[in-house]
Short mmCIF file of C-alpha atoms and ligand atoms in Angstrom, two decimals:
data_model
loop_
_atom_site.label_atom_id
_atom_site.label_comp_id
_atom_site.label_asym_id
_atom_site.label_seq_id
_atom_site.Cartn_x
_atom_site.Cartn_y
_atom_site.Cartn_z
CA UNK A 11 0.00 0.00 0.00
CA UNK A 12 1.24 3.55 -0.72
CA UNK A 13 -0.12 7.07 -1.12
CA UNK A 14 -0.06 9.37 -4.14
CA UNK A 15 1.15 12.98 -3.74
CA UNK A 16 -2.43 14.17 -3.05
CA UNK A 17 -2.82 11.68 -0.20
CA UNK A 18 -4.84 9.22 -2.25
CA UNK A 19 -4.32 5.67 -1.12
CA UNK A 20 -3.05 3.42 -3.88
CA UNK A 21 -3.37 -0.32 -3.56
CA UNK A 22 -5.27 -3.03 -5.37
CA UNK A 23 -8.43 -4.80 -4.28
CA UNK A 24 -6.39 -8.02 -4.61
CA UNK A 25 -4.31 -6.83 -1.63
CA UNK A 26 -7.36 -6.47 0.66
CA UNK A 27 -8.31 -9.24 3.03
CA UNK A 28 -11.89 -10.49 3.13
CA UNK A 29 -14.55 -9.92 4.25
CA UNK A 30 -14.19 -6.24 3.38
CA UNK A 31 -16.71 -3.60 2.40
CA UNK A 32 -15.96 -1.86 -0.89
CA UNK A 33 -17.57 1.34 -2.14
CA UNK A 34 -17.37 1.97 -5.87
CA UNK A 35 -16.50 5.66 -5.93
CA UNK A 36 -17.69 6.31 -9.48
CA UNK A 37 -21.14 4.92 -8.65
CA UNK A 38 -21.35 6.67 -5.27
CA UNK A 39 -20.36 10.03 -6.76
CA UNK A 40 -22.91 9.59 -9.54
CA UNK A 41 -25.65 8.75 -6.98
CA UNK A 42 -24.80 11.86 -4.95
CA UNK A 43 -24.58 14.22 -7.93
CA UNK A 44 -27.78 12.97 -9.54
CA UNK A 45 -29.83 13.44 -6.39
CA UNK A 46 -28.39 16.86 -5.59
CA UNK A 47 -29.09 18.04 -9.16
CA UNK A 48 -32.66 16.73 -8.84
CA UNK A 49 -33.14 18.59 -5.53
CA UNK A 50 -31.74 21.80 -7.03
CA UNK A 51 -34.09 21.55 -9.99
CA UNK A 52 -37.09 20.76 -7.75
CA UNK A 53 -36.29 23.55 -5.29
CA UNK A 54 -36.02 21.11 -2.36
CA UNK A 55 -33.14 21.16 0.10
CA UNK A 56 -31.30 17.87 0.55
CA UNK A 57 -30.68 16.81 4.14
CA UNK A 58 -29.06 13.39 3.77
CA UNK A 59 -29.59 10.81 6.47
CA UNK A 60 -26.07 9.73 7.42
CA UNK A 61 -27.09 6.50 9.14
CA UNK A 62 -26.38 4.78 5.81
CA UNK A 63 -22.64 5.56 5.80
CA UNK A 64 -21.84 6.88 9.32
CA UNK A 65 -18.68 8.47 7.89
CA UNK A 66 -17.95 12.19 8.52
CA UNK A 67 -15.88 12.52 5.30
CA UNK A 68 -18.91 11.41 3.28
CA UNK A 69 -21.22 13.76 5.17
CA UNK A 70 -18.82 16.59 4.32
CA UNK A 71 -18.82 15.48 0.68
CA UNK A 72 -22.64 15.62 0.66
CA UNK A 73 -22.52 19.15 2.10
CA UNK A 74 -19.87 20.25 -0.40
CA UNK A 75 -22.12 19.06 -3.22
CA UNK A 76 -24.95 21.25 -1.91
CA UNK A 77 -26.76 19.49 0.95
CA UNK A 78 -28.20 21.93 3.49
CA UNK A 79 -27.39 19.92 6.57
CA UNK A 80 -27.56 16.32 7.72
CA UNK A 81 -30.02 14.02 9.46
CA UNK A 82 -29.06 11.57 12.22
CA UNK A 83 -31.21 9.01 13.96
CA UNK A 84 -29.11 8.89 17.10
CA UNK A 85 -27.53 11.54 19.29
CA UNK A 86 -24.33 9.49 19.24
CA UNK A 87 -24.16 9.75 15.46
CA UNK A 88 -24.81 13.49 15.69
CA UNK A 89 -22.01 13.92 18.26
CA UNK A 90 -19.50 12.19 15.97
CA UNK A 91 -20.62 14.33 13.04
CA UNK A 92 -20.47 17.53 15.11
CA UNK A 93 -16.94 16.63 16.23
CA UNK A 94 -16.04 16.45 12.54
CA UNK A 95 -17.40 19.93 11.82
CA UNK A 96 -20.94 19.17 10.59
CA UNK A 97 -22.92 22.06 12.01
CA UNK A 98 -26.58 21.70 10.97
CA UNK A 99 -28.10 18.45 12.22
CA UNK A 100 -31.66 17.18 12.55
CA UNK A 101 -32.03 14.31 15.03
CA UNK A 102 -35.16 12.50 13.88
CA UNK A 103 -35.91 10.48 16.98
CA UNK A 104 -37.93 11.13 20.16
CA UNK A 105 -35.38 11.91 22.89
CA UNK A 106 -36.30 10.63 26.34
CA UNK A 107 -34.45 10.70 29.67
CA UNK A 108 -32.03 12.96 31.52
CA UNK A 109 -28.91 11.53 29.87
CA UNK A 110 -30.09 12.22 26.35
CA UNK A 111 -31.52 15.64 27.23
CA UNK A 112 -28.20 16.76 28.72
CA UNK A 113 -26.40 15.59 25.59
CA UNK A 114 -28.92 17.38 23.36
CA UNK A 115 -28.34 20.64 25.24
CA UNK A 116 -24.56 20.21 24.98
CA UNK A 117 -24.87 19.52 21.25
CA UNK A 118 -27.12 22.53 20.69
CA UNK A 119 -24.47 24.75 22.29
CA UNK A 120 -22.04 23.93 19.48
CA UNK A 121 -24.17 23.31 16.35
CA UNK A 122 -27.55 24.22 14.86
CA UNK A 123 -29.57 21.33 16.27
CA UNK A 124 -33.18 20.55 15.53
CA UNK A 125 -35.20 17.54 16.65
CA UNK A 126 -38.53 15.86 16.02
CA UNK A 127 -41.18 15.01 18.57
CA UNK A 128 -44.68 13.48 18.47
CA UNK A 129 -45.88 13.50 22.08
CA UNK A 130 -46.13 15.60 25.22
CA UNK A 131 -43.83 13.44 27.34
CA UNK A 132 -40.96 14.12 24.96
CA UNK A 133 -41.97 17.77 24.52
CA UNK A 134 -42.03 18.32 28.31
CA UNK A 135 -38.56 16.83 28.70
CA UNK A 136 -37.11 18.93 25.88
CA UNK A 137 -38.83 22.05 27.18
CA UNK A 138 -37.57 21.62 30.75
CA UNK A 139 -34.00 20.92 29.62
CA UNK A 140 -33.74 23.73 27.09
CA UNK A 141 -35.55 26.32 29.21
CA UNK A 142 -33.24 25.49 32.14
CA UNK A 143 -30.28 26.05 29.83
CA UNK A 144 -31.71 29.40 28.69
CA UNK A 145 -31.97 28.13 25.11
CA UNK A 146 -34.68 27.54 22.51
CA UNK A 147 -34.72 24.40 20.43
CA UNK A 148 -36.30 24.04 16.98
CA UNK A 149 -38.78 21.15 17.10
CA UNK A 150 -40.55 19.56 14.14
CA UNK A 151 -43.83 17.82 14.89
CA UNK A 152 -43.53 14.27 13.56
CA UNK A 153 -46.65 13.21 11.68
CA UNK A 154 -47.77 9.74 10.56
CA UNK A 155 -48.66 10.04 6.90
CA UNK A 156 -49.38 6.32 6.60
CA UNK A 157 -46.03 4.76 7.51
CA UNK A 158 -47.57 3.42 10.74
CA UNK A 159 -44.53 4.21 12.86
CA UNK A 160 -44.19 7.32 15.04
CA UNK A 161 -46.24 10.41 14.42
CA UNK A 162 -49.38 12.41 15.14
CA UNK A 163 -52.36 10.71 13.59
CA UNK A 164 -54.55 13.47 12.15
CA UNK A 165 -54.07 17.04 10.88
CA UNK A 166 -56.25 18.20 13.81
CA UNK A 167 -53.90 16.47 16.27
CA UNK A 168 -50.97 18.15 14.52
CA UNK A 169 -52.25 21.68 14.91
CA UNK A 170 -53.18 21.13 18.56
CA UNK A 171 -49.73 19.70 19.23
CA UNK A 172 -48.00 22.52 17.31
CA UNK A 173 -49.85 25.00 19.49
CA UNK A 174 -48.74 23.25 22.68
CA UNK A 175 -45.15 23.11 21.38
CA UNK A 176 -45.09 26.81 20.60
CA UNK A 177 -46.41 27.65 24.08
CA UNK A 178 -43.74 25.68 25.88
CA UNK A 179 -40.67 27.54 27.14
CA UNK A 180 -37.39 26.48 25.60
CA UNK A 181 -38.98 25.27 22.35
CA UNK A 182 -39.85 26.71 18.95
CA UNK A 183 -42.35 24.99 16.64
CA UNK A 184 -40.31 24.75 13.43
CA UNK A 185 -42.55 22.70 11.16
CA UNK A 186 -43.53 19.18 10.15
CA UNK A 187 -41.56 16.00 9.63
CA UNK A 188 -42.65 12.63 8.26
CA UNK A 189 -41.19 9.37 7.04
CA UNK A 190 -43.68 8.64 4.28
CA UNK A 191 -44.76 5.18 3.19
CA UNK A 192 -43.75 4.12 -0.30
CA UNK A 193 -46.27 4.54 -3.08
CA UNK A 194 -48.58 6.89 -1.18
CA UNK A 195 -47.59 10.27 -2.61
CA UNK A 196 -51.17 11.55 -2.96
CA UNK A 197 -52.11 10.52 0.60
CA UNK A 198 -48.98 12.10 2.06
CA UNK A 199 -49.64 15.27 0.07
CA UNK A 200 -53.23 15.46 1.35
CA UNK A 201 -52.16 15.01 5.00
CA UNK A 202 -49.30 17.51 4.84
CA UNK A 203 -51.30 20.14 3.04
CA UNK A 204 -54.23 19.95 5.46
CA UNK A 205 -51.97 19.92 8.52
CA UNK A 206 -49.96 22.85 7.13
CA UNK A 207 -53.08 24.83 6.35
CA UNK A 208 -54.57 24.27 9.83
CA UNK A 209 -51.29 25.37 11.43
CA UNK A 210 -51.11 28.52 9.30
CA UNK A 211 -54.69 29.43 10.27
CA UNK A 212 -53.53 29.45 13.90
CA UNK A 213 -50.56 31.65 12.99
CA UNK A 214 -48.16 28.72 13.29
CA UNK A 215 -46.07 28.73 10.13
CA UNK A 216 -44.46 25.33 9.41
CA UNK A 217 -41.22 26.79 8.06
CA UNK A 218 -39.78 23.33 7.53
CA UNK A 219 -41.67 20.48 5.90
CA UNK A 220 -39.29 17.52 5.94
CA UNK A 221 -39.94 14.24 4.10
CA UNK A 222 -37.58 11.29 3.81
CA UNK A 223 -36.60 7.95 2.32
CA UNK A 224 -34.93 6.72 -0.85
CA UNK A 225 -37.72 4.47 -2.24
CA UNK A 226 -39.88 7.42 -3.36
CA UNK A 227 -37.26 10.17 -3.36
CA UNK A 228 -37.65 10.95 -7.07
CA UNK A 229 -41.29 11.80 -6.34
CA UNK A 230 -40.59 13.98 -3.28
CA UNK A 231 -41.63 17.19 -5.04
CA UNK A 232 -45.06 15.55 -5.49
CA UNK A 233 -45.65 15.70 -1.73
CA UNK A 234 -46.22 19.44 -2.19
CA UNK A 235 -44.84 22.22 -0.02
CA UNK A 236 -41.82 20.13 0.95
CA UNK A 237 -38.82 22.25 1.95
CA UNK A 238 -36.33 19.41 2.46
CA UNK A 239 -35.99 15.69 1.83
CA UNK A 240 -33.96 13.25 3.91
CA UNK A 241 -32.60 10.47 1.72
CA UNK A 242 -30.09 8.07 3.25
CA UNK A 243 -29.64 4.88 1.29
CA UNK A 244 -29.35 6.70 -2.07
CA UNK A 245 -25.60 7.23 -1.50
CA UNK A 246 -24.83 3.50 -1.83
CA UNK A 247 -28.15 1.86 -2.80
CA UNK A 248 -28.80 -1.84 -2.21
CA UNK A 249 -31.04 -4.70 -3.30
CA UNK A 250 -33.95 -3.29 -1.28
CA UNK A 251 -33.82 -0.09 -3.31
CA UNK A 252 -33.60 -2.12 -6.52
CA UNK A 253 -36.68 -4.06 -5.40
CA UNK A 254 -38.42 -0.75 -4.64
CA UNK A 255 -37.66 0.51 -8.15
CA UNK A 256 -35.55 3.42 -6.85
CA UNK A 257 -32.27 2.10 -8.29
CA UNK A 258 -30.76 -0.58 -10.52
CA UNK A 259 -27.99 -3.01 -9.65
CA UNK A 260 -25.65 -0.69 -11.62
CA UNK A 261 -26.45 2.03 -9.06
CA UNK A 262 -25.33 -0.11 -6.10
CA UNK A 263 -22.01 1.28 -4.90
CA UNK A 264 -21.48 -1.05 -1.93
CA UNK A 265 -20.27 -4.63 -2.27
CA UNK A 266 -18.97 -7.03 0.33
CA UNK A 267 -15.78 -8.77 -0.81
CA UNK A 268 -16.03 -12.43 0.25
CA UNK A 269 -13.94 -15.57 -0.22
CA UNK A 270 -15.20 -19.07 -0.99
CA UNK A 271 -13.82 -21.15 1.88
CA UNK A 272 -15.50 -24.49 1.21
CA UNK A 273 -17.29 -26.44 -1.55
CA UNK A 274 -18.74 -29.33 0.45
CA UNK A 275 -21.01 -30.54 -2.40
CA UNK A 276 -21.23 -29.78 -6.15
CA UNK A 277 -24.15 -27.42 -5.53
CA UNK A 278 -22.93 -25.73 -2.35
CA UNK A 279 -20.35 -23.03 -1.67
CA UNK A 280 -19.59 -21.57 1.72
CA UNK A 281 -18.36 -17.98 2.05
CA UNK A 282 -16.37 -16.30 4.82
CA UNK A 283 -19.18 -13.73 5.03
CA UNK A 284 -22.13 -14.49 7.27
CA UNK A 285 -24.54 -12.41 9.29
CA UNK A 286 -21.63 -10.47 10.85
CA UNK A 287 -20.55 -9.19 7.43
CA UNK A 288 -23.63 -9.16 5.21
CA UNK A 289 -26.42 -8.63 7.76
CA UNK A 290 -29.35 -11.00 7.79
CA UNK A 291 -32.10 -8.79 6.31
CA UNK A 292 -34.22 -10.71 3.82
CA UNK A 293 -35.96 -9.35 0.76
CA UNK A 294 -38.55 -12.08 0.55
CA UNK A 295 -38.85 -15.82 -0.07
CA UNK A 296 -36.25 -17.18 -2.48
CA UNK A 297 -34.33 -13.90 -2.79
CA UNK A 298 -31.48 -14.76 -0.45
CA UNK A 299 -29.11 -12.51 1.48
CA UNK A 300 -27.36 -10.67 -1.35
CA UNK A 301 -26.58 -10.63 -5.05
CA UNK A 302 -23.29 -12.29 -6.05
CA UNK A 303 -22.10 -10.26 -9.02
CA UNK A 304 -19.93 -13.03 -10.53
CA UNK A 305 -22.66 -15.67 -10.14
CA UNK A 306 -25.99 -13.85 -10.49
CA UNK A 307 -27.97 -17.12 -10.38
CA UNK A 308 -26.46 -18.19 -7.06
CA UNK A 309 -28.67 -17.96 -3.98
CA UNK A 310 -27.17 -16.99 -0.60
CA UNK A 311 -29.72 -19.09 1.19
CA UNK A 312 -28.46 -19.14 4.76
CA UNK A 313 -26.34 -16.93 6.93
CA UNK A 314 -24.66 -18.24 10.05
CA UNK A 315 -22.62 -15.76 12.05
CA UNK A 316 -19.46 -16.25 9.99
CA UNK A 317 -20.58 -18.61 7.21
CA UNK A 318 -22.62 -17.69 4.16
CA UNK A 319 -24.14 -20.79 2.59
CA UNK A 320 -24.73 -20.53 -1.15
CA UNK A 321 -26.93 -22.72 -3.36
CA UNK A 322 -25.25 -23.03 -6.78
CA UNK A 323 -27.78 -25.40 -8.32
CA UNK A 324 -29.07 -22.80 -10.79
CA UNK A 325 -25.61 -21.56 -11.85
CA UNK A 326 -23.82 -22.54 -15.03
CA UNK A 327 -20.36 -21.88 -13.61
CA UNK A 328 -19.09 -22.89 -10.17
CA UNK A 329 -16.62 -20.93 -7.99
CA UNK A 330 -13.43 -22.63 -6.78
CA UNK A 331 -12.25 -22.67 -3.18
CA UNK A 332 -10.28 -19.47 -2.64
CA UNK A 333 -12.18 -17.52 -5.30
CA UNK A 334 -13.19 -14.01 -4.24
CA UNK A 335 -16.66 -12.69 -4.94
CA UNK A 336 -18.37 -9.31 -4.67
CA UNK A 337 -21.82 -9.27 -3.13
CA UNK A 338 -24.41 -6.48 -3.31
CA UNK A 339 -26.05 -6.58 0.12
CA UNK A 340 -29.78 -6.45 0.74
CA UNK A 341 -29.57 -3.51 3.16
CA UNK A 342 -26.51 -1.24 3.18
CA UNK A 343 -27.21 0.66 6.41
CA UNK A 344 -26.92 -2.40 8.61
CA UNK A 345 -23.81 -3.62 6.75
CA UNK A 346 -22.19 -0.26 7.52
CA UNK A 347 -22.91 -0.76 11.20
CA UNK A 348 -21.04 -4.10 11.17
CA UNK A 349 -17.68 -2.84 9.88
CA UNK A 350 -14.97 -0.59 11.33
CA UNK A 351 -13.73 0.51 7.93
CA UNK A 352 -14.86 0.67 4.32
CA UNK A 353 -12.68 0.98 1.24
CA UNK A 354 -13.34 3.36 -1.66
CA UNK A 355 -12.41 1.76 -4.99
CA UNK A 356 -12.21 2.75 -8.66
CA UNK A 357 -12.00 -0.29 -10.89
CA UNK A 358 -9.47 -2.58 -9.19
CA UNK A 359 -7.68 0.28 -7.41
CA UNK A 360 -8.35 1.13 -3.76
CA UNK A 361 -8.22 4.91 -3.30
CA UNK A 362 -9.78 5.52 0.10
CA UNK A 363 -9.92 3.95 3.54
CA UNK A 364 -12.67 5.46 5.68
CA UNK A 365 -13.25 4.62 9.33
CA UNK A 366 -16.94 4.19 10.03
CA UNK A 367 -16.64 6.70 12.86
CA UNK A 368 -20.29 6.71 13.95
CA UNK A 369 -20.62 2.94 13.85
CA UNK A 370 -22.37 1.44 16.85
CA UNK A 371 -23.39 4.84 18.30
CA UNK A 372 -26.78 3.51 19.22
CA UNK A 373 -27.73 5.84 22.10
C1 LIG B 12 -36.67 9.32 9.89
C2 LIG B 12 -35.98 8.84 8.68
N1 LIG B 12 -35.66 9.71 7.72
C3 LIG B 12 -35.00 9.34 6.61
C4 LIG B 12 -34.59 8.03 6.42
C5 LIG B 12 -33.83 7.66 5.19
O1 LIG B 12 -34.42 6.65 4.48
P1 LIG B 12 -33.69 5.91 3.27
O2 LIG B 12 -32.54 5.19 3.86
O3 LIG B 12 -34.72 5.06 2.66
O4 LIG B 12 -33.22 6.97 2.33
C6 LIG B 12 -34.92 7.08 7.40
C7 LIG B 12 -34.57 5.68 7.23
O5 LIG B 12 -34.84 4.80 7.98
C8 LIG B 12 -35.62 7.50 8.56
O6 LIG B 12 -35.95 6.64 9.53
#
């Protein structure tokens, strides 16, 4: 391994041990550029969700391409990103308990922090903590536009909650946030527009209307009145996004480099990559745990912790013991969380080694 004059790492993929996570830089850069150009044309700010990569250098790259700020799910991720100079962060998770509230106050002292909230228990905690610190925190009311996760259930609930938020010391009602369900653009639009209108009638302007997700990101402008969109997976893409129709296999920047360690029967290969490298998320019956680029008809049918068991019965060719394969994972975000480091590659050349600095920051 050596470095070029500009600091670029120069080594070959052949020199990397396996399992390793590789990011195809050409594909990743294309994914980032394409989405930013789309946001610019649609007049929507991009606020990428960094849970997909958990790497400050990539968050900075997203900002340098035009993103307004970043989105984190966890305070721990936000702290790592703030340490690296990211200064506009939305934490899209209800924060509960003294430990988290103290950390949120500390974070808000050094960056522009905003949070989401969908209930009075969380709002009371935030209000007490920020009022005691003599600060005001921007809070987005999280609304359930059909995703059936967190969120206020009706536009009437939203306006009542927004009113309570704006009357609490230490808080400022900043707008609406939702994680929309795929394929429900019209329903999401109807909910957001009614909730926004009711808020405005009470003099509560939702300055921010924040939607998210990669599966429907190309339709985000159809939600209407959206000021920012939080896409995460789009940077790498994965088989889930291919299944959702948001990307093709050619748009998948992340692969897991694996080695065939055993061929116990003519139709079976065993890889050195199991649930601790590939993650066990399934796409559906018969779809397996990843797409092997060199053997597209192979099925990764079972993952043990360290073994990936592959059914070769539908393949024309057969890999030899020692052969190295590249696998497009089902779900990139969880693969990221399993690895200390990922490698940025162009063709067969390894150019970057990034530590996954926010890995495992689950509080
Ligand atoms: C609140 C929120 N916003 C945005 C995202 C980004 O979604 P995606 O990875 O599909 O782009 C997620 C993903 O889980 C999320 O939970």
